[in-house]
Coordinates of C-alpha atoms and ligand atoms in Angstrom, one line a residue:
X1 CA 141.7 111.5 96.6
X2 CA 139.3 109.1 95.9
X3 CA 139.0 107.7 91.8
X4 CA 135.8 106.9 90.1
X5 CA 135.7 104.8 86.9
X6 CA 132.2 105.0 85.3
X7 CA 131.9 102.2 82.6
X8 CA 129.4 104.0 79.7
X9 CA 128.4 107.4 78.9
X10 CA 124.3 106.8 78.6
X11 CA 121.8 108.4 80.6
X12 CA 122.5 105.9 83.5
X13 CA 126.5 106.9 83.2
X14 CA 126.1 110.3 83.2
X15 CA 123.4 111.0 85.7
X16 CA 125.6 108.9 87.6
X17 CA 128.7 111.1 87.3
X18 CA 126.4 114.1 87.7
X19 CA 125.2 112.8 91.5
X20 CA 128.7 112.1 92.7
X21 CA 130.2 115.5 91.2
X22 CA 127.4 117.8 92.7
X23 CA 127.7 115.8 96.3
X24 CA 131.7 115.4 96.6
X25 CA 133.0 117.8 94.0
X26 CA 136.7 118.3 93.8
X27 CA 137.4 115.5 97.3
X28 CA 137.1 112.6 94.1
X29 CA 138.7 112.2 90.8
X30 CA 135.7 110.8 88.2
X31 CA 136.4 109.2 85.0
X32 CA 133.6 108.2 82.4
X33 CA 134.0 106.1 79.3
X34 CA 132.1 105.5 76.7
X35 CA 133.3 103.7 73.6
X36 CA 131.0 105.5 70.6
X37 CA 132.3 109.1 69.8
X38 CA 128.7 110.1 71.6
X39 CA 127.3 110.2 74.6
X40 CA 123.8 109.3 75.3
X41 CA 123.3 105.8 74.2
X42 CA 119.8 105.3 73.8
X43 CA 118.5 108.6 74.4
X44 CA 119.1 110.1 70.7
X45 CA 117.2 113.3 69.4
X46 CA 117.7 113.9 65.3
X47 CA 116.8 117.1 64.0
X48 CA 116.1 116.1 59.7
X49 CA 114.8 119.0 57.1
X50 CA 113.2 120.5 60.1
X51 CA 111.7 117.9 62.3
X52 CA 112.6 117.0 66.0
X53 CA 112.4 113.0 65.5
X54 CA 113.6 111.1 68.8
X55 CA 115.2 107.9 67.7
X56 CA 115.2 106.1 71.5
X57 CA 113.6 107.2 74.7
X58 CA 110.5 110.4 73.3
X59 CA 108.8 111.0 76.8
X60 CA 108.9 110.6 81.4
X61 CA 106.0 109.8 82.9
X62 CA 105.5 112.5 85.4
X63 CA 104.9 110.6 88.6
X64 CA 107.3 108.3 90.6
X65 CA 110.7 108.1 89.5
X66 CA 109.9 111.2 87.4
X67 CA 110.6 113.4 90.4
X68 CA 114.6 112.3 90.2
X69 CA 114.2 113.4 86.4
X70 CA 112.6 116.6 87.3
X71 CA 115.0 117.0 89.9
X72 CA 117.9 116.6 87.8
X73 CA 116.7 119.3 85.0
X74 CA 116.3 121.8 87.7
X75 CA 120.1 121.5 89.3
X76 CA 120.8 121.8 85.4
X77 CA 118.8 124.6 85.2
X78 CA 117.0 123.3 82.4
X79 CA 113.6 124.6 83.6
X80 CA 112.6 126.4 80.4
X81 CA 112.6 123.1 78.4
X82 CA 110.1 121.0 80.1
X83 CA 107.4 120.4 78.2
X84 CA 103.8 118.8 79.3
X85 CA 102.2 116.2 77.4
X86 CA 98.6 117.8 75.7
X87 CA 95.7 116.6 77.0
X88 CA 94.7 114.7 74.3
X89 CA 97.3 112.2 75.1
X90 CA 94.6 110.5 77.3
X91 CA 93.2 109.6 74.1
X92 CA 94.8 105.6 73.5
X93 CA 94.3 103.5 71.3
X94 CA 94.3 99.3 70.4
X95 CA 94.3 98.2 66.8
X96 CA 92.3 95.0 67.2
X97 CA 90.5 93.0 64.5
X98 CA 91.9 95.2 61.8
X99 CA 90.3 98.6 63.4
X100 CA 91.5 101.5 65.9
X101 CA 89.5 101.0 69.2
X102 CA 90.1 103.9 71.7
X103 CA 90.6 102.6 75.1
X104 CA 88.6 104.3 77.9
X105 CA 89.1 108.0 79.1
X106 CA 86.5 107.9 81.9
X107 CA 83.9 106.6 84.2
X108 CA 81.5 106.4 81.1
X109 CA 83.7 105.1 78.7
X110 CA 85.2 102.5 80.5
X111 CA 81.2 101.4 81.0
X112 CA 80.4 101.6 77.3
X113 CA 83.6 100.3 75.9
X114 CA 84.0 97.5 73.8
X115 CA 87.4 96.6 74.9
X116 CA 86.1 96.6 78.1
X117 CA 84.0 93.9 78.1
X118 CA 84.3 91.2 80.4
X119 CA 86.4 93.7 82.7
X120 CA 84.1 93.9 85.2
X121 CA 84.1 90.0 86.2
X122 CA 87.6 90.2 85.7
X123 CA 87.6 92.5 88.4
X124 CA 85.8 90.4 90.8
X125 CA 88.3 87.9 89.8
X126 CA 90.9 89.3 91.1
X127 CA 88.6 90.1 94.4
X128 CA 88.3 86.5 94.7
X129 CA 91.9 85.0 93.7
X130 CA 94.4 84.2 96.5
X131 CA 97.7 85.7 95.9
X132 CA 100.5 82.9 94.6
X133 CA 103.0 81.6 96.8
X134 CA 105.4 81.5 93.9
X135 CA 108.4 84.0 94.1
X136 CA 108.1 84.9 90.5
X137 CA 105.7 84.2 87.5
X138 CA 104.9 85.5 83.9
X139 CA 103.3 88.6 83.2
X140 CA 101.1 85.9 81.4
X141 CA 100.4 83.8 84.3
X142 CA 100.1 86.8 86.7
X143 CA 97.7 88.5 85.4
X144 CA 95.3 85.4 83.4
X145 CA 95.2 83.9 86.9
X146 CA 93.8 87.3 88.4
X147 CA 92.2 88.9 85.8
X148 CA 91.7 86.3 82.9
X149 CA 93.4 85.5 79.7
X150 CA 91.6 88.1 77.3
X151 CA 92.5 90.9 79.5
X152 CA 96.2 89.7 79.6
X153 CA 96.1 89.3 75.8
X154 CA 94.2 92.3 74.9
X155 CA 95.1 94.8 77.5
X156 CA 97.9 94.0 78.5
X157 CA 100.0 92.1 76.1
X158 CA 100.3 95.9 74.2
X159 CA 101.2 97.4 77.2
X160 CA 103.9 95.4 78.2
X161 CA 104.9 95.7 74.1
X162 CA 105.0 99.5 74.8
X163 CA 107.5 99.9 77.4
X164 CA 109.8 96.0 77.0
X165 CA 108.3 95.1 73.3
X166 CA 109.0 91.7 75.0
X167 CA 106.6 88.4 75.3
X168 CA 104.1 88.8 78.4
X169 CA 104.7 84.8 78.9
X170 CA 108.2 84.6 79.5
X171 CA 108.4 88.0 81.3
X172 CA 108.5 88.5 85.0
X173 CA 105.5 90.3 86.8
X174 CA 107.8 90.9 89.7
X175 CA 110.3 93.1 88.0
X176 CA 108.1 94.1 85.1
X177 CA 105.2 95.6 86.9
X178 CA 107.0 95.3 91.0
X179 CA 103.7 97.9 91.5
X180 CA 101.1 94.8 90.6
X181 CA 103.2 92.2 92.4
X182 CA 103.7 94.6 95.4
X183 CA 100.0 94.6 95.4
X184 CA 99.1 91.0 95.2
X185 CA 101.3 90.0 98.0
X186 CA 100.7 92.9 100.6
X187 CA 97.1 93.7 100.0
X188 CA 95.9 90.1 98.6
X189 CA 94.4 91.7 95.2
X190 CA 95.5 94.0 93.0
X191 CA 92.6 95.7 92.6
X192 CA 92.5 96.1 96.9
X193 CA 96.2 97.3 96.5
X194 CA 95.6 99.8 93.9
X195 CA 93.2 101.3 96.1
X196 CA 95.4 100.9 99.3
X197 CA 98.8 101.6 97.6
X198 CA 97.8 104.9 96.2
X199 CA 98.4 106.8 100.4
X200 CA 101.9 106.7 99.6
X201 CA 103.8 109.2 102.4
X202 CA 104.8 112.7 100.7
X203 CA 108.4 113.7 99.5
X204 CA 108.7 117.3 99.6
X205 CA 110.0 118.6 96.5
X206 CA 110.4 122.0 94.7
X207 CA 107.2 123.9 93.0
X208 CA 108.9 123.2 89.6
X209 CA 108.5 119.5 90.3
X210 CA 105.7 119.4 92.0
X211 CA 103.7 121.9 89.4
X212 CA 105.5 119.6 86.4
X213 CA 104.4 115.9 88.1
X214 CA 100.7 117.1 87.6
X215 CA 101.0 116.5 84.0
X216 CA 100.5 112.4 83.1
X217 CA 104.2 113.0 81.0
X218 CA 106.8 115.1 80.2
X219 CA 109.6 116.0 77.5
X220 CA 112.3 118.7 76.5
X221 CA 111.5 121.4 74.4
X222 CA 114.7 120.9 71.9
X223 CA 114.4 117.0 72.5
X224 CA 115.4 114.6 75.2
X225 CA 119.1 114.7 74.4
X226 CA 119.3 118.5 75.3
X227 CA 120.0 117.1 78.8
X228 CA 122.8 114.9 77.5
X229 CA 124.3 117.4 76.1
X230 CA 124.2 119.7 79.2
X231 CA 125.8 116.7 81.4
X232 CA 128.2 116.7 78.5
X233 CA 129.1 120.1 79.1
X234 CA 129.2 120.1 83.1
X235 CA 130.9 116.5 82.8
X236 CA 133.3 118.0 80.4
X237 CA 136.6 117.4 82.1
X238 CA 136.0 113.8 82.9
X239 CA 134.8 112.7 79.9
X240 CA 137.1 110.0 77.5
X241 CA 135.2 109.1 74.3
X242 CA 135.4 106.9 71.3
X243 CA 137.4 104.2 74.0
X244 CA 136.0 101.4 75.4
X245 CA 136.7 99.4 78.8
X246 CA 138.7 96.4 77.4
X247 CA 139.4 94.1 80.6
X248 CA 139.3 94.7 84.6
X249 CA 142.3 93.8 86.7
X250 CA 141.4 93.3 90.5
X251 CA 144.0 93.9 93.1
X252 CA 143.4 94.3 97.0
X253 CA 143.4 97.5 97.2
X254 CA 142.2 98.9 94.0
X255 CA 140.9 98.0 90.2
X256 CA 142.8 98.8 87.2
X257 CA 141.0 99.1 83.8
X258 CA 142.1 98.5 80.4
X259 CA 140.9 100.5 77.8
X260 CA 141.0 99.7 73.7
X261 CA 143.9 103.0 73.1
X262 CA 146.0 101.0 75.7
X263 CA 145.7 103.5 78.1
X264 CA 144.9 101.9 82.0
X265 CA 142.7 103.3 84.0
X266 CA 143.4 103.4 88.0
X267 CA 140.1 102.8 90.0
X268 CA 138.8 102.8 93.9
X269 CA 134.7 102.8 93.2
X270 CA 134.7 101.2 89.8
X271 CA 130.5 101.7 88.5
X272 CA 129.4 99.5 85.0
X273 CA 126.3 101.4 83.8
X274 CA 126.9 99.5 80.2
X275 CA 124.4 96.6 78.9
X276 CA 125.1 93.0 81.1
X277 CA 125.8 90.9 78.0
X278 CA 128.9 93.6 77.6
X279 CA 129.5 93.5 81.0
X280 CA 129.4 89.5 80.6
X281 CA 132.2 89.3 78.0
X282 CA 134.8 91.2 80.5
X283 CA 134.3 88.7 83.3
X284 CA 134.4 85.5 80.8
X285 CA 138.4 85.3 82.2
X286 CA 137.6 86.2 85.9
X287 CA 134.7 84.3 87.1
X288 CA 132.4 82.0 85.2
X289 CA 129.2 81.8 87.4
X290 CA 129.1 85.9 87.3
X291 CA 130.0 85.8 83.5
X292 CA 127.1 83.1 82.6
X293 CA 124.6 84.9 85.1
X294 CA 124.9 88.3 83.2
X295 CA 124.7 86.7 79.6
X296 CA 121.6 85.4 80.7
X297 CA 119.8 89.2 80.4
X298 CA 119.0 88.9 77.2
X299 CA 118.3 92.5 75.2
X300 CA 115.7 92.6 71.8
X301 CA 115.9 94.4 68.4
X302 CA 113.7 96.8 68.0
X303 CA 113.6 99.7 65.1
X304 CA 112.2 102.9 65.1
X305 CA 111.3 105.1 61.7
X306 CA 110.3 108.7 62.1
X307 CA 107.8 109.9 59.5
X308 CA 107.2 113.7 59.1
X309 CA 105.1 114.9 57.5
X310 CA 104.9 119.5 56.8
X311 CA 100.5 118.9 57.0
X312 CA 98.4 117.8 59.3
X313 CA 97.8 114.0 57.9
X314 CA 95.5 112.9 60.5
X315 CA 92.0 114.6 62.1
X316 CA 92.4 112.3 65.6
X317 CA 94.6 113.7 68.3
X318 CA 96.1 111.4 71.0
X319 CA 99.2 109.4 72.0
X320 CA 98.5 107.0 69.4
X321 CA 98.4 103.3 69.5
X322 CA 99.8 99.6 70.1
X323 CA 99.2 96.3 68.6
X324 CA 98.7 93.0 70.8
X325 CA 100.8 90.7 69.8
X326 CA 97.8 88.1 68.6
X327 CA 97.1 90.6 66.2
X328 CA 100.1 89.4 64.6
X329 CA 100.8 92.9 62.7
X330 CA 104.7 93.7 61.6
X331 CA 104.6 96.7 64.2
X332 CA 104.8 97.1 67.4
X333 CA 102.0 100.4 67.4
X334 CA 102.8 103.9 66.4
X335 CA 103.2 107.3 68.4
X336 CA 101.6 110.3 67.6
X337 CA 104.7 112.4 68.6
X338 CA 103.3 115.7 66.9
X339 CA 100.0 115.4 68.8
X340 CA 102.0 114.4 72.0
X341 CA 104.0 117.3 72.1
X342 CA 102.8 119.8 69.6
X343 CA 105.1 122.3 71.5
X344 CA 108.0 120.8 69.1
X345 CA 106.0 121.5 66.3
X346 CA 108.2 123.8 64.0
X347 CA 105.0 124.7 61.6
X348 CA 101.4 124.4 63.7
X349 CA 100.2 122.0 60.9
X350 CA 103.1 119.2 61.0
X351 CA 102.6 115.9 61.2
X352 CA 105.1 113.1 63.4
X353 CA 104.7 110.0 63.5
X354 CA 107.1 107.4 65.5
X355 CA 106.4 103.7 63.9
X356 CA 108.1 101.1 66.4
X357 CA 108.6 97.7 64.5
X358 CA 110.6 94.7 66.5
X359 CA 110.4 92.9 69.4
X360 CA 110.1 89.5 71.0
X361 CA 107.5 88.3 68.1
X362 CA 109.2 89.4 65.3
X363 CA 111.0 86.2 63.8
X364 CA 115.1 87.0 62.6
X365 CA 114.2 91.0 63.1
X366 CA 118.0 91.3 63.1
X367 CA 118.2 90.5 59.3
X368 CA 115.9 93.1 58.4
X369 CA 117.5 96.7 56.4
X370 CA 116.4 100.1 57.2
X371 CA 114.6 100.0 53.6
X372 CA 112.4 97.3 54.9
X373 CA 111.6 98.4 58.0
X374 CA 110.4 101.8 56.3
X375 CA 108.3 99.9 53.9
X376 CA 106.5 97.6 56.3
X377 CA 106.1 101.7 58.7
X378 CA 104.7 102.7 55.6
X379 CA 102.0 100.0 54.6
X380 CA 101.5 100.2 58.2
X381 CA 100.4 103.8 58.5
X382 CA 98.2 103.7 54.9
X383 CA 96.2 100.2 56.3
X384 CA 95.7 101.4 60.1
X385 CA 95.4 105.1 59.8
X386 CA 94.6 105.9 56.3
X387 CA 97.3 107.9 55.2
X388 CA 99.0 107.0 52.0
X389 CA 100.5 110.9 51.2
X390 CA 103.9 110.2 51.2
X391 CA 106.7 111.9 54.0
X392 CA 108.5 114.3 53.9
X393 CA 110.9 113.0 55.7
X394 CA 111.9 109.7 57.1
X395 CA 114.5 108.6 59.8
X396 CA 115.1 105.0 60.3
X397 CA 117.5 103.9 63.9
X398 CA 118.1 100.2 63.6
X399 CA 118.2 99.7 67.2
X400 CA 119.5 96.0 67.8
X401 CA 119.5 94.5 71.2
X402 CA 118.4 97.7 72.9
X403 CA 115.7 96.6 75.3
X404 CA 117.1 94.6 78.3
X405 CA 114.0 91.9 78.8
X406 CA 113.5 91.0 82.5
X407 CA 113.0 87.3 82.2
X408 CA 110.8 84.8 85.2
X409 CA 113.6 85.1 87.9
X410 CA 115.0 88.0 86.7
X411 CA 115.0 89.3 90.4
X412 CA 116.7 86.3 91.4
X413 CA 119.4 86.7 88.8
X414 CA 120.3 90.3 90.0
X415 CA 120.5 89.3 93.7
X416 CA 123.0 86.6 92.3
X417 CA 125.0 88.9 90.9
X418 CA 124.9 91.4 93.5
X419 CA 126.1 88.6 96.0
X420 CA 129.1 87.6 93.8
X421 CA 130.0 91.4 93.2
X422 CA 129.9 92.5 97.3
X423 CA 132.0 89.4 97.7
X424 CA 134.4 88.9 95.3
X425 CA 134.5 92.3 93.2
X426 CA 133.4 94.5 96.1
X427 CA 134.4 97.8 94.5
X428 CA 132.9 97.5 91.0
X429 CA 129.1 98.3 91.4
X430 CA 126.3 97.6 88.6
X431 CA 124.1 100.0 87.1
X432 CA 122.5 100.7 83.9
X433 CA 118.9 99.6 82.5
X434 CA 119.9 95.6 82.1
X435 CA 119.3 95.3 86.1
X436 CA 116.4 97.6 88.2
X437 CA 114.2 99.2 85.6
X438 CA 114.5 100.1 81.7
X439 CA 112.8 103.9 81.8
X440 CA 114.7 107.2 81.3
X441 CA 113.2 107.5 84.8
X442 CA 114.4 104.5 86.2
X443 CA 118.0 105.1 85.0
X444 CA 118.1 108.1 86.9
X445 CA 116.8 107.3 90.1
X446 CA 118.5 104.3 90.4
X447 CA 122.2 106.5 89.8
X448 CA 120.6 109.0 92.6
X449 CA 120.3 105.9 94.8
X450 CA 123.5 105.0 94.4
X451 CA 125.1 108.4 95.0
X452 CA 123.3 108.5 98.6
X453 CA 124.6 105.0 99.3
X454 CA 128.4 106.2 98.0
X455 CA 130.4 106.6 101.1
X456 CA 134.1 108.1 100.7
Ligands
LIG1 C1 113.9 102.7 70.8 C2 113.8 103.0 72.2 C3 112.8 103.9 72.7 C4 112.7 104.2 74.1 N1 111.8 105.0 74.5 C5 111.7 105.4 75.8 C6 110.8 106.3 76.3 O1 110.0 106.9 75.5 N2 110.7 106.6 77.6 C7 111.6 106.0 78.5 O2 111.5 106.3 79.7 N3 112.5 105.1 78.1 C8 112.6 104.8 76.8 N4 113.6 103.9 76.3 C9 114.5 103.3 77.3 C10 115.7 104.2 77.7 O3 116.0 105.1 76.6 C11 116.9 103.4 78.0 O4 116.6 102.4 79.0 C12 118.0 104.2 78.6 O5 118.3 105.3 77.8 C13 119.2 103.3 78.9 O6 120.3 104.1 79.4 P1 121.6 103.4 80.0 O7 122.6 104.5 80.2 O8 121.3 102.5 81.1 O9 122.1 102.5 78.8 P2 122.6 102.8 77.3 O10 121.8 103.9 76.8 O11 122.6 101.5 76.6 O12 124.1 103.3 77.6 C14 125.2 102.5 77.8 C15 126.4 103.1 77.1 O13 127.5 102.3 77.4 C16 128.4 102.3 76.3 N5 129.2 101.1 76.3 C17 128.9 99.8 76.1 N6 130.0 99.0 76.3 C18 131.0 99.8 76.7 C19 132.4 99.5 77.0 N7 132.9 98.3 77.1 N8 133.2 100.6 77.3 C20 132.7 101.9 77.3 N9 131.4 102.1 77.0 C21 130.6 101.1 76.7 C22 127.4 102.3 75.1 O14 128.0 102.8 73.9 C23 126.3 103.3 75.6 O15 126.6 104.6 75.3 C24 113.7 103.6 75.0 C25 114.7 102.7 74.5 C26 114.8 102.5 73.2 C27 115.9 101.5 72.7

């Protein structure tokens, strides 16, 4: 029988674990650690006087990679939980020059928009501009040589801060946004691409997926950790908690595993799903190169404080809003969680609020306390929305070095490391959100794709 070590018990772990149990069942033996006394990592629902607050990952964009997610809550038979995203969630907003501005919703809008100005020659362009013979770039450089530099600070500066809270000029396009460098390269415009890139072949899936990847995003009714906990349960025999991978011996013919209890761990298919830099400090003895290339995935702080509120506290409805960075606000935007998903409401008239403070911007982040990150949330939500009544309820998750930042030659550095691992370490494989994408989403159809490349 075949073993399977799986280095961290996150979404990336698990789903992982899940794949491999449901295609070989009892032919493999399958091992997880994880070294907190939770599983879950990131992924973190808190239930406080009341309140469903998410403390890491809140919402799955329906499309793409979303069908792996919806395909995953159906084998779990979590059906009942999915939640769609209201309408109103098309309502987005900018806080530029010290006011809301809602980004466009439509044809007319986008015409009559005041962030939109200058869009339309930025869209010729990007018509106009030869694609780069460079193999990678910034975000920055990408899309100010396309589109401009006011739509790359404006539009999508805040963007990128929503999903990587990183800096658009040392990020890379090409693992970032693969879609617009994709596009650039195979259709010689983004703009031609988007167009061109949208007749992507069908993949037939179920009605539940297919019905629930009409919505723009999706959640769990209880909160996204319901489906940690129900890989907990089906996991439940392989599971070892509150122990953490220590050192990796490799032999010939198989890997051995030291965990902190002193316990060793036997291995044929060894997976890491844990963040590089960890991964970094357990080849420091083994291999140098490998060791130096995985520290160099660096991860930022970020914070998040939930605010709830038992009354409605605001009249606008939407997903809420983010700050570019030359705004040069304390947060990184707020969402408008109760408005998102009023179906976790527990009283119609509640009010959550997610403030996210942190990021690439944010000088010596790491020395700030929970107190201080709820004060600045607070001054926050009384200068840009107007509400000074007080909570409720707070929750504050210090979340330091949590978002894995895909640096100019990111891609590169993977490849690296992959060529190292197939020759040197063949049977430990990589995973995990410090390598092919940081979303919820990502996680889990990356740990699908290595299930149907797992041969016994
Ligand atoms: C604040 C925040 C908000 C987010 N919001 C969203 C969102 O709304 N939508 C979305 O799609 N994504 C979101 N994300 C991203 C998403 O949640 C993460 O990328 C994803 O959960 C990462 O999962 P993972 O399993 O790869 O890594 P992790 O969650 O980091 O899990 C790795 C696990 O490995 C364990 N570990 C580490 N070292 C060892 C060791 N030596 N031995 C054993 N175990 C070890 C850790 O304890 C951890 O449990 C958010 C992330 C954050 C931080």
């Amino acid at each position: 029988m075949k073993k399977f070590v799986i280095i961290g018990g996150g979404i990336s772990g698990l789903s992982l674990a899940w794949f491999l149990k449901r295609r070989f069942g009892d032919k493999i033996s399958l091992t997880i650690v994880e070294k907190e006394n939770r599983l879950g990592g990131y992924v973190h629902t808190k239930r406080k006087d009341g309140f469903i607050f998410e403390q890491g990952a809140r919402s799955c964009r329906s499309k793409g990679s979303g069908m792996q997610t919806l395909q995953l809550i159906e084998q779990l038979g979590l059906q009942d939980q999915v939640i769609a995203g209201d309408p109103s969630v098309k309502n987005r907003y900018l806080w530029i020059d010290k006011k809301l501005r809602s980004l466009p919703t439509g044809p007319f809008s986008f015409f009559t928009s005041s962030l939109m100005k200058g869009v339309i020659p930025a869209l010729f362009k990007d018509l106009k501009t030869a694609p780069s013979s460079e193999k990678d770039e910034s975000i920055y450089s990408f899309i100010s040589r396309r589109f401009g530099s006011n739509i790359a600070e404006t539009l999508i500066d805040p963007v990128t801060t929503g999903i990587y809270a990183g800096d658009i000029r040392q990020l890379s396009i090409k693992s970032c946004f693969p879609f617009l460098h994709e596009w650039e390269q195979a259709h010689g415009s983004v703009i031609k691409g988007a167009f061109k890139g949208r007749k992507k072949k069908r993949i037939s899936s179920s009605k539940f997926v297919q019905e629930h990847q009409r919505a723009s995003l999706f959640s769990l009714k209880d909160g996204i950790e319901i489906l940690v906990h129900e890989l907990a349960y089906r996991l439940r025999e392989h599971l070892l908690l509150s122990n953490e991978a220590t050192a990796f011996h490799f032999h010939p013919n198989k890997v051995e595993v030291d965990l902190k209890d002193g316990t060793i761990l036997e291995a044929d298919y060894l997976f890491s799903t844990i963040p590089a830099s960890n991964l970094s400090s357990l080849f420091a003895s083994h291999h140098k190169e490998l060791s130096d290339l995985l520290a160099s995935i660096p991860s930022i702080s970020v914070a998040v404080v939930n605010l709830g509120y038992h009354k409605s506290v605001i009249k606008k409805r939407g997903f809420g809003y983010l700050i570019p960075s030359k705004e040069k606000e304390n947060i990184l935007g707020v969402v408008w969680d109760s408005s998102i998903f009023p179906q976790q409401n527990q009283i119609p008239e509640e009010t959550r609020f997610t403030v996210m403070l942190g990021g690439a911007h944010f000088h010596n982040f790491d020395d700030l306390t929970s107190q201080e990150c709820t004060n600045i949330a607070l001054e926050a939500v009384s200068e840009h929305l107007r509400v000074d009544t007080p909570p409720d309820t707070i929750s504050v998750k210090m979340a330091p070095k949590s978002i894995p930042q895909y640096l100019v030659g990111h891609a590169a550095k993977v490849e690296a490391i992959e060529n190292i691992l197939s020759r040197v370490f063949p049977r430990l494989t990589i995973s995990g959100n410090s390598y092919y994408g940081v979303s919820f989403n990502d996680c889990i159809a990356y740990s699908k794709k290595l299930e149907e490349n797992t041969k016994l």
